[in-house]
Amino acid sequence: MASHIVGYPRMGPKRELKFALESFWDGKSSAEDLEKVAADLRVSIWKQMAAAGIKYIPSNTFSYYDQVLDTTAMLGAVPERYSWTGGEIGFSTYFSMARGNASVPAMEMTKWFDTNYHFIVPELGPNTKFSYASHKAVTEYKEAKALGIDTVPVLVGPVTYLLLSKPAKGVEKTFPLLSLLESILPVYKEVIAELKAAGASWIQFDEPTLVKDLDSHQLAAFSKAYAELESALSGLNVVIETYFADVTAEAYKTLISLKGVTGFGFDLVRGTQTLELIKSGFPAGKYLFAGVVDGRNIWANDLAASLTTLAALESVVGKDKLVVSTSCSLMHTAVDLINETKLDSEIKSWLAFAAQKVVEVNALAKALAGQKDEAFFSANAAAQASRRSSPRVTNEEVQKAATALRGSDHRRATPVSARLDAQQKKLNLPLLPTTTIGSFPQTVELRRVRREYKANKISEENYVNAIKEEISKVVKLQEELDIDVLVHGEPERNDMVEYFGEQLSGFAFTANGWVQSYGSRCVKPPIIYGDVSRPKPMTVFWSKLAQSMTARPMKGMLTGPVTILNWSFVRNDQPRFETCYQIALAIKKEVEDLEAGGIQVIQIDEAALREGLPLRKSEHAFYLDWAVHSFRITNCGVQDTTQIHTHMCYSNFNDIIHSIINMDADVITIENSRSDEKLLSVFREGVVYGAGIGPGVYDIHSPRIPSTEEIADRINKMLAVLDTNVLWVNPDCGLKTRKYTEVKPALTNMVSAAKLIRTQLASAK
């Protein structure tokens, strides 16, 4: 019985690639240094999987930024503004597309389906010239083969690539991106030919868009693409991977009919209904790659249950055609549990990170082949029983409080227009008020202080004094810049979700459970293992301290319940909405304590609300109902004069704008500049937004500093579709990842632009 891994984490167990990337970007190391770190990581991963007994080991799943950008490079689809002149695409062009440079902005970045991973959105049009411009897939295959490891090269499938793209600037928004299929397939054929010549026997195409709601024209594109590639693929075994949800009956029929395809991979963790499609008919002689080991969570697999599922599938497809696999790439989970030396032993026994999931996949494959490791299965069964019966998982008081929420929509009693009037009388803000999203740059010194405090190397008094000093600097800087509504900069927080999870019951934390979010940005999701409550205030001390340093309004900064949920590894033994309601009640207590402490503006970030939207439209309404309800629970009890902000970023919000309005926040700040201001199109189309809104005026994920004129131009575009009295001026997102040498001039220009437009508006009266 064979085993397969869809993909593997890239950053390394100690974030080796992150540090190598940042050193290279800062000019402290060479391209050769970066490539050496990357090569060492790849070799280590391949050897680990080979040692674990995995038969189908993936290659070309490693990336310096993301796999979609890698595909853009492979196809030579570089937007003209980067002045690429042809040839093999190097780091300069590659990272300019990802991060921008001094003269041109980066390409748009958005979420990879419903995960917290991001990808760079391809910009295509009728004049895009495609050419084979990155040989990475072939190079990495040869690299592994030289080690004696025959891998399965992985490519983003041609149809998924086009469906994830957008029309380039200046191209009609209605441009049919699938019309470019015939233009990109010749490049795919070149790649396939080189892989065959190098000795590849299998190739994997990732086509996850097959799990979305596709029309007949889109489904036909898959048939057309693989029919066109059939002759090129002759002599190769081909697996098409889908993941993150069920495939529809129509998509399933299209998929299993594709020409030149040897096997099909399905997510059988999030796609349980696909099981019934397989049982009702699977093509004879084809391989089924059964994704029974969860690639998106950190819970140990229930091996007995998976074995039962696999046995049922074996009777459908045959023993020699069933391959045990992960549900998706393991890049969405942490790397290796062996690095967690301080994690509670009972909770640790319930977990499996990427390295452990590789072992689970192989153990299941061996068990199906009659070589069951009884001791391994017995230990797994004991851990499953321990988790089900552990008293630390359940808190009856919390469950009763969450159950009592049903029957009310928890909406504030006064309409938002009246609340805004009451707030303005109290806050006395100018037109186009300026603010930032929350965090300020996290300096090396600041990180050192937090690290030493956690390691008990400095006293609490010294730690508090250091954080006070940092807050004072941030407050003073904002006053000098003349920003209207201030933030304290979040110097006490390494991560917005981890910080709150550390202070809530029902959460556990890792030392090295890092997961890539984009580029070099890694997050360390907390683990929600039990019922959630707030034992004591979490942010009140720091917010009150910051407010005491200024006469200007100081925002209290919280992470919302949906974002905490979506950016955590969530317990899988109860519905997600029940856990979300518990978190909402905990945040509600914090909001009320902030208000009682004199904080007049409270921001409750819901950056991940759109991210959690199910991939299928039939499931949208239910999710949005409980997600929006959870947000309203957090602030339903505050006074009309307390201004509630929320923030969202790096997703497509246009299709959920009415749910965003239904959140009933007083002000929403939302990513806009990097996505070519497509958010504004919903207002051009007639959507009326009566609350305060701050579409981001510049992209903080790029080191590029926008000019005053550029920002003023963006503000004017906003004023063309939004009322002057509701518009706020702010960056796209928090400033944590930037340097002060970038932040100071960018914010200076932002404030100058706001003042310029205020003057123009006043003179026009």
Tab-separated table of N, CA and C in Angstrom, residues 409-411 561-562 580-581 584 606 609 620-635 648 656-665:
chain	number	residue	atom	x	y	z
A	409	ASP	N	-30.109	38.886	18.770
A	409	ASP	CA	-29.114	39.207	17.744
A	409	ASP	C	-28.021	40.132	18.272
A	410	HIS	N	-28.135	40.566	19.536
A	410	HIS	CA	-27.109	41.370	20.204
A	410	HIS	C	-26.686	42.587	19.390
A	411	ARG	N	-27.667	43.301	18.901
A	411	ARG	CA	-27.412	44.523	18.137
A	411	ARG	C	-27.545	45.731	19.064
A	561	PRO	N	-13.390	37.769	17.925
A	561	PRO	CA	-13.555	36.328	18.146
A	561	PRO	C	-13.405	35.488	16.885
A	562	VAL	N	-13.878	35.996	15.736
A	562	VAL	CA	-13.798	35.207	14.505
A	562	VAL	C	-12.344	35.094	14.053
A	580	CYS	N	-16.558	29.876	18.804
A	580	CYS	CA	-16.518	31.314	18.500
A	580	CYS	C	-17.387	32.110	19.467
A	581	TYR	N	-18.550	31.613	19.805
A	581	TYR	CA	-19.413	32.305	20.759
A	581	TYR	C	-18.736	32.404	22.132
A	584	ALA	N	-16.280	35.142	21.921
A	584	ALA	CA	-16.988	36.423	21.870
A	584	ALA	C	-17.362	36.910	23.269
A	606	GLU	N	-11.279	42.181	12.994
A	606	GLU	CA	-11.796	40.940	12.401
A	606	GLU	C	-11.140	40.744	11.032
A	609	LEU	N	-12.306	37.537	9.102
A	609	LEU	CA	-13.713	37.159	8.936
A	609	LEU	C	-13.985	36.615	7.537
A	620	HIS	N	-22.420	29.777	2.769
A	620	HIS	CA	-22.059	31.137	3.159
A	620	HIS	C	-22.982	31.706	4.230
A	621	ALA	N	-24.294	31.583	4.020
A	621	ALA	CA	-25.254	32.266	4.895
A	621	ALA	C	-25.097	31.826	6.344
A	622	PHE	N	-24.945	30.528	6.566
A	622	PHE	CA	-24.828	30.020	7.933
A	622	PHE	C	-23.568	30.556	8.601
A	623	TYR	N	-22.435	30.504	7.881
A	623	TYR	CA	-21.182	31.017	8.451
A	623	TYR	C	-21.289	32.504	8.770
A	624	LEU	N	-21.754	33.292	7.811
A	624	LEU	CA	-21.804	34.743	8.022
A	624	LEU	C	-22.758	35.102	9.151
A	625	ASP	N	-23.800	34.329	9.328
A	625	ASP	CA	-24.750	34.595	10.407
A	625	ASP	C	-24.064	34.478	11.761
A	626	TRP	N	-23.378	33.362	12.010
A	626	TRP	CA	-22.766	33.226	13.338
A	626	TRP	C	-21.490	34.053	13.491
A	627	ALA	N	-20.773	34.290	12.397
A	627	ALA	CA	-19.555	35.093	12.484
A	627	ALA	C	-19.885	36.551	12.809
A	628	VAL	N	-20.846	37.123	12.085
A	628	VAL	CA	-21.247	38.510	12.328
A	628	VAL	C	-21.891	38.640	13.704
A	629	HIS	N	-22.692	37.657	14.066
A	629	HIS	CA	-23.324	37.651	15.394
A	629	HIS	C	-22.250	37.660	16.488
A	630	SER	N	-21.196	36.878	16.304
A	630	SER	CA	-20.120	36.815	17.296
A	630	SER	C	-19.486	38.188	17.499
A	631	PHE	N	-19.260	38.917	16.401
A	631	PHE	CA	-18.691	40.257	16.524
A	631	PHE	C	-19.634	41.176	17.305
A	632	ARG	N	-20.929	41.136	16.977
A	632	ARG	CA	-21.873	42.036	17.661
A	632	ARG	C	-21.964	41.723	19.148
A	633	ILE	N	-21.805	40.460	19.511
A	633	ILE	CA	-21.843	40.089	20.927
A	633	ILE	C	-20.777	40.857	21.705
A	634	THR	N	-19.613	41.058	21.100
A	634	THR	CA	-18.480	41.655	21.814
A	634	THR	C	-18.744	43.087	22.268
A	635	ASN	N	-19.605	43.826	21.558
A	635	ASN	CA	-19.745	45.259	21.856
A	635	ASN	C	-21.191	45.712	22.002
A	648	MET	N	-10.262	44.870	8.640
A	648	MET	CA	-10.181	43.673	7.793
A	648	MET	C	-9.115	43.877	6.736
A	656	ILE	N	-19.154	40.174	0.354
A	656	ILE	CA	-19.781	40.071	1.679
A	656	ILE	C	-20.029	41.461	2.276
A	657	ILE	N	-20.104	42.483	1.442
A	657	ILE	CA	-20.227	43.851	1.946
A	657	ILE	C	-21.475	44.035	2.802
A	658	HIS	N	-22.564	43.362	2.474
A	658	HIS	CA	-23.791	43.521	3.269
A	658	HIS	C	-23.633	42.883	4.653
A	659	SER	N	-22.859	41.809	4.744
A	659	SER	CA	-22.580	41.221	6.059
A	659	SER	C	-21.661	42.134	6.866
A	660	ILE	N	-20.731	42.808	6.186
A	660	ILE	CA	-19.858	43.767	6.874
A	660	ILE	C	-20.694	44.912	7.445
A	661	ILE	N	-21.646	45.401	6.657
A	661	ILE	CA	-22.559	46.443	7.149
A	661	ILE	C	-23.341	45.927	8.354
A	662	ASN	N	-23.724	44.649	8.295
A	662	ASN	CA	-24.522	44.035	9.355
A	662	ASN	C	-23.736	43.845	10.654
A	663	MET	N	-22.411	43.960	10.590
A	663	MET	CA	-21.614	43.891	11.813
A	663	MET	C	-21.927	45.066	12.731
A	664	ASP	N	-22.392	46.173	12.137
A	664	ASP	CA	-22.848	47.339	12.889
A	664	ASP	C	-21.722	48.013	13.674
A	665	ALA	N	-20.501	47.972	13.119
A	665	ALA	CA	-19.395	48.722	13.725
A	665	ALA	C	-19.575	50.203	13.408
